[in-house]
Short mmCIF file of C-alpha atoms and ligand atoms in Angstrom, two decimals:
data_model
loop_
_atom_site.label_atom_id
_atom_site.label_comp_id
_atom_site.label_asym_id
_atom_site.label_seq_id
_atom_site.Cartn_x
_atom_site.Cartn_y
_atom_site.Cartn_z
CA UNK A 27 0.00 0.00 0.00
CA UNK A 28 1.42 3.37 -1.02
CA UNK A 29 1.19 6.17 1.80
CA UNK A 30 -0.55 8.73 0.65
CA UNK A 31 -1.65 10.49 3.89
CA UNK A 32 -0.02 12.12 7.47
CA UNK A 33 -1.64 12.76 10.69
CA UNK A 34 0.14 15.32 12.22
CA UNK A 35 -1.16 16.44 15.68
CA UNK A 36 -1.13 19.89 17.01
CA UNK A 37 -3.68 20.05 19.29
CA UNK A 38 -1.92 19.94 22.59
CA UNK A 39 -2.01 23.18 24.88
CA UNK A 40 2.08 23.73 24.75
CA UNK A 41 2.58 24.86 28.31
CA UNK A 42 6.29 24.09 28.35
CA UNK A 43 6.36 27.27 25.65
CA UNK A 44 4.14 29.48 27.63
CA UNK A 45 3.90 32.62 27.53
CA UNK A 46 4.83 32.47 23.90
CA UNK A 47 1.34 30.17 23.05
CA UNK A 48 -1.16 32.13 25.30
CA UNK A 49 -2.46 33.67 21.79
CA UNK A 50 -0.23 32.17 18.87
CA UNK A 51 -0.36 28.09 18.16
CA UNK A 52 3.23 26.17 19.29
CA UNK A 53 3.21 25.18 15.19
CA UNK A 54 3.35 28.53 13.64
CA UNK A 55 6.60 29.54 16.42
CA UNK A 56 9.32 30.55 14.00
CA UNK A 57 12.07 28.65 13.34
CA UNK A 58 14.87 31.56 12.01
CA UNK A 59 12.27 31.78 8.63
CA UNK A 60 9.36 30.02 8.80
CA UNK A 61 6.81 28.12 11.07
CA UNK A 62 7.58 25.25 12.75
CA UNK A 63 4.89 23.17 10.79
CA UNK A 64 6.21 24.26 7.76
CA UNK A 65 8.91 22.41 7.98
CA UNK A 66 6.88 19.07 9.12
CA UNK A 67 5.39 19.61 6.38
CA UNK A 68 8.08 19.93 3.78
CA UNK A 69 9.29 16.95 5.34
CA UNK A 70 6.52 15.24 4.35
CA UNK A 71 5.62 16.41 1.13
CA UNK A 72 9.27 15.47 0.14
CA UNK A 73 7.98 11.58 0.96
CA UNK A 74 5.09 11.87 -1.37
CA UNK A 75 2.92 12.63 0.80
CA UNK A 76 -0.23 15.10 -0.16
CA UNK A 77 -3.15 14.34 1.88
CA UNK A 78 -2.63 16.18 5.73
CA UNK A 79 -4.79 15.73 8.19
CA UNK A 80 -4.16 18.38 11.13
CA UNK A 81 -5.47 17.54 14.30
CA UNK A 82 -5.77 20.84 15.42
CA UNK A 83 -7.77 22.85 18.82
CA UNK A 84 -10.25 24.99 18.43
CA UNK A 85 -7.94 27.99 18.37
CA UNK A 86 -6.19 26.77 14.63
CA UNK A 87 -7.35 29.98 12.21
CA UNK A 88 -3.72 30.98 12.21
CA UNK A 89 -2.59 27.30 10.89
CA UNK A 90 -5.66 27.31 8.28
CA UNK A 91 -4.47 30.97 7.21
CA UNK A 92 -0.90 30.08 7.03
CA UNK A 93 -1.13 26.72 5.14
CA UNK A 94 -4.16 27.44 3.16
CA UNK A 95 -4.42 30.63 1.08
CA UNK A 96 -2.65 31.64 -1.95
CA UNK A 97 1.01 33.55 -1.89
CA UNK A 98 -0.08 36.94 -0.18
CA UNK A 99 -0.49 39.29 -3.02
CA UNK A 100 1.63 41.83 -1.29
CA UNK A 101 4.57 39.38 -1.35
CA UNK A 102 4.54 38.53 -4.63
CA UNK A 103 6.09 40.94 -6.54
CA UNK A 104 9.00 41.95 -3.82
CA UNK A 105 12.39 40.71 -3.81
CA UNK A 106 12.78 39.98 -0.40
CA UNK A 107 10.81 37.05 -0.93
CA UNK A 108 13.26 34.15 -2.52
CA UNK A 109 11.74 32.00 -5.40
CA UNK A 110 12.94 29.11 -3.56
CA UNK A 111 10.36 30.17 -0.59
CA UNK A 112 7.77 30.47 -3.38
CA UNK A 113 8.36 26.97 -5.53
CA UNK A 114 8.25 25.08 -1.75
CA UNK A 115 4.92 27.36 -0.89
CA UNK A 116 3.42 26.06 -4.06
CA UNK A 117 4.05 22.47 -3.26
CA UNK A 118 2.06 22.82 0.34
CA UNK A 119 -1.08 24.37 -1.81
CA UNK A 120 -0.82 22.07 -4.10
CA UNK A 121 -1.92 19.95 -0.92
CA UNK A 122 -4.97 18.59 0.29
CA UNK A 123 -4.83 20.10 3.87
CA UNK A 124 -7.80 18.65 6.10
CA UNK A 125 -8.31 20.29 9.91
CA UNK A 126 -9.87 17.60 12.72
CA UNK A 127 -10.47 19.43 15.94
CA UNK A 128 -9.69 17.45 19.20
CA UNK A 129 -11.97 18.80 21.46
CA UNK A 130 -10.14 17.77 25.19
CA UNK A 131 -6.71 17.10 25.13
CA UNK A 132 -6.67 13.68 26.16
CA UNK A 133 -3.39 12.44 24.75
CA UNK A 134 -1.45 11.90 22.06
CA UNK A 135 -3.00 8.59 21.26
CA UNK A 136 -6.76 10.23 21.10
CA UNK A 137 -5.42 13.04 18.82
CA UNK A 138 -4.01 10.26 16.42
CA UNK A 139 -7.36 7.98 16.53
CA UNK A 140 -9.70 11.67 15.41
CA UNK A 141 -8.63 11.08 12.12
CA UNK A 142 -9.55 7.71 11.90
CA UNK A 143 -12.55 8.51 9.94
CA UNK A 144 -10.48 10.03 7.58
CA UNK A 145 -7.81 7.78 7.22
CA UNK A 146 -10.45 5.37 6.71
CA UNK A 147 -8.72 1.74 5.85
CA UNK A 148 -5.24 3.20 4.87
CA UNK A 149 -2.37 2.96 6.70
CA UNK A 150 -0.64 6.56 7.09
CA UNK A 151 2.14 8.44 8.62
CA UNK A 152 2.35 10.47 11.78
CA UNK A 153 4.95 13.49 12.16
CA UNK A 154 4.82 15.33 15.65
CA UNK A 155 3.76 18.85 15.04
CA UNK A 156 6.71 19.94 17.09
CA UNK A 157 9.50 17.96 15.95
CA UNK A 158 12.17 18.75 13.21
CA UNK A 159 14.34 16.41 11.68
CA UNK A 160 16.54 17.68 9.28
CA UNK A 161 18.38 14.99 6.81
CA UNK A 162 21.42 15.50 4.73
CA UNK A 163 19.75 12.76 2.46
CA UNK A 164 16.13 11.61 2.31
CA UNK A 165 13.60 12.91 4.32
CA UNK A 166 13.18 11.11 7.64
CA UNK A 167 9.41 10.26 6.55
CA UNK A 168 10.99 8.80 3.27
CA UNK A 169 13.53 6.48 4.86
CA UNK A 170 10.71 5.54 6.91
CA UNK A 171 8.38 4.63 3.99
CA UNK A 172 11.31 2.73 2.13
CA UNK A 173 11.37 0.48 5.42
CA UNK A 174 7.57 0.15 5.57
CA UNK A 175 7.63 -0.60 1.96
CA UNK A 176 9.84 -3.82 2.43
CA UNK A 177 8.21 -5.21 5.49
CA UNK A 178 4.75 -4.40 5.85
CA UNK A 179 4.77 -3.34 9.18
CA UNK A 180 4.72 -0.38 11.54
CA UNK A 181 8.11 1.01 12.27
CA UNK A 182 8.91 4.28 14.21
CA UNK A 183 11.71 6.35 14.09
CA UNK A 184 14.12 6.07 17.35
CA UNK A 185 17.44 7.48 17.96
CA UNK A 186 20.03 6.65 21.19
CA UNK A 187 19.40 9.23 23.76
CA UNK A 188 21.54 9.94 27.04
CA UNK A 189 20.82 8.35 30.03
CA UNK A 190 19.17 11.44 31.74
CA UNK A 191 16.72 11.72 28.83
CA UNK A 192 15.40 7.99 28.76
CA UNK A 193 12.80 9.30 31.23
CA UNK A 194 11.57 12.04 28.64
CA UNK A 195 10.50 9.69 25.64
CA UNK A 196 8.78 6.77 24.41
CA UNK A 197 11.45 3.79 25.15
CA UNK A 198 12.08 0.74 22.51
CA UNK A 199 13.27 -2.74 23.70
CA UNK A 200 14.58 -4.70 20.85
CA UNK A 201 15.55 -8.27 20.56
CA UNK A 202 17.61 -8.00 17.48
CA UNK A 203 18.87 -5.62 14.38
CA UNK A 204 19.54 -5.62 11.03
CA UNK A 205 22.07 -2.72 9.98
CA UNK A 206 19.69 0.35 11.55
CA UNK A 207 16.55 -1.63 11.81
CA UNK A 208 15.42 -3.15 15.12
CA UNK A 209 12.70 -5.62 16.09
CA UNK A 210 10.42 -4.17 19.12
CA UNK A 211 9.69 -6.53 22.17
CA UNK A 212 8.42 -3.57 24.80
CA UNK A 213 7.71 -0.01 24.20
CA UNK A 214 7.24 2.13 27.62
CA UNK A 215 6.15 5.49 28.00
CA UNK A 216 8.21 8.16 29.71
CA UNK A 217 10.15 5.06 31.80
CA UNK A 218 12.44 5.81 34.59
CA UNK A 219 16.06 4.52 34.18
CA UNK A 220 15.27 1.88 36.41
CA UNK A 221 12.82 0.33 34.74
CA UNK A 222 14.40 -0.55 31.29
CA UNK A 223 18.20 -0.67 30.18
CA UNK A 224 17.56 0.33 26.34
CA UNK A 225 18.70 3.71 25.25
CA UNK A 226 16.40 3.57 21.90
CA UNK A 227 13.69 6.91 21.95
CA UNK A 228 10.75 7.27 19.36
CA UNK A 229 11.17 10.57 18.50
CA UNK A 230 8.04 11.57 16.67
CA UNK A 231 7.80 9.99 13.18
CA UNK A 232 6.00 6.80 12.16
CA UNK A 233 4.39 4.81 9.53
CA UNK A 234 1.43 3.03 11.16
CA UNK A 235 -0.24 0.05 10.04
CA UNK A 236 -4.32 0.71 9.63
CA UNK A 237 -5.01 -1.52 12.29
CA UNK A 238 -3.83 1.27 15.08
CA UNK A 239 -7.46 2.62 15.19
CA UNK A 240 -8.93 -0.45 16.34
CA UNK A 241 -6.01 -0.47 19.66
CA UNK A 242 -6.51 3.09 19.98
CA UNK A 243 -10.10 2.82 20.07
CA UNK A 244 -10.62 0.06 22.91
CA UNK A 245 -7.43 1.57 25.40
CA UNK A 246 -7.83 2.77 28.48
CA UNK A 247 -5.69 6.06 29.63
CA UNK A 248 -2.28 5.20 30.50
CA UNK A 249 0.75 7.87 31.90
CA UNK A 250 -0.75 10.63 33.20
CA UNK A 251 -4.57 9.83 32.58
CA UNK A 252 -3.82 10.18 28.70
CA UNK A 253 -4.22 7.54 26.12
CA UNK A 254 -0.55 7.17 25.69
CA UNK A 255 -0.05 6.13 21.68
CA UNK A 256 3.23 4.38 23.05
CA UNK A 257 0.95 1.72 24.59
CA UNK A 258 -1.35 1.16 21.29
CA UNK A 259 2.28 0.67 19.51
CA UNK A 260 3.16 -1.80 22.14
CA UNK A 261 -0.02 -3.77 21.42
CA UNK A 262 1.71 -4.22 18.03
CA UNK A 263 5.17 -4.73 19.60
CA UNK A 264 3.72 -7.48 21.49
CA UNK A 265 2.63 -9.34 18.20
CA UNK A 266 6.34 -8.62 16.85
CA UNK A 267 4.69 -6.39 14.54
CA UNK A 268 6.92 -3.34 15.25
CA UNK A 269 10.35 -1.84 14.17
CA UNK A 270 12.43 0.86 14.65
CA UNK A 271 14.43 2.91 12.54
CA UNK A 272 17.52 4.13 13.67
CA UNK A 273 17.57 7.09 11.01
CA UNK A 274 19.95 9.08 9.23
CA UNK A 275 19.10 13.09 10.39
CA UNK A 276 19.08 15.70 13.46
CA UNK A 277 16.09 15.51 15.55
CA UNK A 278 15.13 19.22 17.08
CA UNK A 279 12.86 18.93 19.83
CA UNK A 280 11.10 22.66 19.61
CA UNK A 281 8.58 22.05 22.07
CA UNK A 282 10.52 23.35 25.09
CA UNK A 283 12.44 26.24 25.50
CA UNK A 284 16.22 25.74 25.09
CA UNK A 285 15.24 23.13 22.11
CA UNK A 286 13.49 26.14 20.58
CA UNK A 287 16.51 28.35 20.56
CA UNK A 288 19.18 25.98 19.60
CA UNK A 289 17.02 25.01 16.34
CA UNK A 290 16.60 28.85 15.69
CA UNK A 291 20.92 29.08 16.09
CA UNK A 292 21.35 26.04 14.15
CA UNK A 293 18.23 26.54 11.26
CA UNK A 294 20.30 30.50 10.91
CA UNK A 295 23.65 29.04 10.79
CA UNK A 296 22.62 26.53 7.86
CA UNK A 297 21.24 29.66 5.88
CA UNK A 298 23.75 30.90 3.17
CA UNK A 299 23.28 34.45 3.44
CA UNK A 300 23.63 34.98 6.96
CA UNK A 301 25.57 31.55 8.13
CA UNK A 302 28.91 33.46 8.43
CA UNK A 303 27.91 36.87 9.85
CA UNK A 304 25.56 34.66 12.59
CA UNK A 305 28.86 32.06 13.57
CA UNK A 306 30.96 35.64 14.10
CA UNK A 307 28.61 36.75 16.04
CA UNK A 308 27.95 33.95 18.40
CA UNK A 309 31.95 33.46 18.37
CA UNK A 310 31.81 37.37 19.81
CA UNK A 311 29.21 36.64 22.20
CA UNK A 312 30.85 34.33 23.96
CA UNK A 313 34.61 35.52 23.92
CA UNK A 314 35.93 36.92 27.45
CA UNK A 315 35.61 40.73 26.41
CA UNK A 316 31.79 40.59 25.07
CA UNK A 317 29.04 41.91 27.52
CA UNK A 318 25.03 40.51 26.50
CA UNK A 319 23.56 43.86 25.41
CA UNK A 320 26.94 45.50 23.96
CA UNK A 321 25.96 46.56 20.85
CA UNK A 322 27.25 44.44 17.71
CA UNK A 323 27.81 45.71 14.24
CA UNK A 324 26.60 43.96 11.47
P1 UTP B 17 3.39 17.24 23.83
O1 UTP B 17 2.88 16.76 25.12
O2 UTP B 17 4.86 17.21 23.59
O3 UTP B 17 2.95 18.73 23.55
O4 UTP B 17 2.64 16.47 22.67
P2 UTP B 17 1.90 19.71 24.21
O5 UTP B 17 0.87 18.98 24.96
O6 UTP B 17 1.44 20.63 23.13
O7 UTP B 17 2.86 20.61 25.09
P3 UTP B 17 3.22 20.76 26.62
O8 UTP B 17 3.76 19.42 27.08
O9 UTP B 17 1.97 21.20 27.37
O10 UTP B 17 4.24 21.83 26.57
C1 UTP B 17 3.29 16.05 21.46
C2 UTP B 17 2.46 16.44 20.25
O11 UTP B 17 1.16 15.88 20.36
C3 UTP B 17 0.16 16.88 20.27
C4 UTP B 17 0.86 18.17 20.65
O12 UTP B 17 0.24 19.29 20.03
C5 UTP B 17 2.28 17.95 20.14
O13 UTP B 17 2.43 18.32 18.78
N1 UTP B 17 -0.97 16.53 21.18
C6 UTP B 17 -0.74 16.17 22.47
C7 UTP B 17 -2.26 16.61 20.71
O14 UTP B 17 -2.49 16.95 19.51
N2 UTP B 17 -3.29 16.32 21.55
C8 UTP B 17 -3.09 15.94 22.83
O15 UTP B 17 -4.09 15.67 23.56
C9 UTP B 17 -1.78 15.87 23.30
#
């Protein structure tokens, strides 16, 4: 089955960026030149993706502004405006871009099972809303899909994480691996050190077998009162139905504050016009003789 469509939730109430999300959504935050979403959604489009389901609160006019509507026509003729801003904008209209509103925030898990009527029998991709993951080579989503493609089954994308962060993510216990590719025996949620010695995280991007909805749909609420989506995987991990991708790319958590500003240094240091003016700055800010707020000449 080809995947034609993404789920990507946005719906949650982004308190870790507060006051920043009082009145603007955490997806349309700025990473150095455009929304955070926009780049989920490059990503995605660059799989082959063109059918996007947003699960979305009920405050999501800015998203269905910013995604939606033609090129501004007071953009269009200026120069500050790069072509190659315009060809990628083109791309995301030339979407079908669907909104679901998740009326309580009950988890992850719920967000993902909205769109079930969408979906309908397909199986599908889900991106985080607030997760980047930038790739020298394919897309994330696509080096996903090429696994997905060869085994017919669900696999999610992990990385190793330090031992202080195991207790931040979705864990992945594996049996056994093939080059990057692992086989899943136990996915926990959010685990303390304690309770598992694998270093594996999901960190937000996943190819998902149809069959998801039905789990979803009959769990109970799991860490934190929430239906978890880690413990639907599991269900599938259980059956040896599961695998995980260790992927080739940087993973930019932008949901929390210091991940926010080292993916706006790092996003500003990759851009060509600025890259070198941005490094001497940074390599002035933190030299002995530099005070924060001394003025800096561009
Ligand atoms: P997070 O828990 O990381 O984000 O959910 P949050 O809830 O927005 O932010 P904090 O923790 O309060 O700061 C991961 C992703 O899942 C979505 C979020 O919008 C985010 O993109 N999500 C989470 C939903 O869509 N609905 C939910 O009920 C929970």
């Amino acid at each position: 089955m080809k995947i034609k469509k993404v789920v990507i939730p946005v719906a949650g109430l982004a308190t870790r960026m507060f006051p920043a999300t009082k009145a603007v959504q955490k997806g349309m935050l700025p990473i150095f030149d455009r929304p955070i979403l926009q780049y989920v959604i490059e990503e995605v489009i660059e799989a082959g993706i063109k059918d996007i389901i947003l699960i979305v609160n009920e405050d999501y006019e800015t998203i269905d502004k910013h995604f939606n509507k033609d090129i501004d026509y007071r953009i269009k003729n200026s120069n500050n405006v790069s072509n190659e801003y315009i060809e990628s904008f083109k791309k995301i209209l030339d979407c079908n871009i669907n909104f679901i509103i998740q009326k309580e925030q009950k988890g992850l898990g719920d967000a993902i099972l909205c769109a079930k009527e969408i979906v309908k029998d397909e199986d599908f991709c889900v991106a985080l809303g607030d997760v980047i993951i930038d790739s020298n080579k394919k897309s994330v989503t696509s080096q996903l899909v090429d696994v997905y493609d060869k085994y017919q089954k669900t696999v999610v994308a992990v990385e190793t994480v330090s031992e202080d962060k195991v207790s931040m993510y979705g864990i992945l216990e594996w049996d056994k691996r093939e080059d990057n590719i692992y086989n899943s025996v136990r996915l926990i949620e959010k685990p303390e050190r304690s309770q598992t010695s694998s270093n594996l995280a999901m960190v937000g991007r996943y190819i998902v077998k149809n069959e998801i909805f039905d789990i979803l749909s009959h769990q109970n609420p799991g860490k934190n009162g929430e239906i978890q989506f880690t413990d639907a995987l599991n269900e599938l991990s259980k059956k040896n139905e599961l695998l995980g991708l260790n992927f080739d790319g940087k993973t930019y958590d932008v949901g929390n504050r210091l991940g926010y500003l080292i993916a706006n240094v790092e996003f500003g240091l990759k851009d060509k016009t600025n890259s070198e003016k941005i490094k001497e700055y940074l390599k002035n800010l933190v030299s002995s003789d530099f005070r924060i707020g001394d003025d800096y000449e561009f």
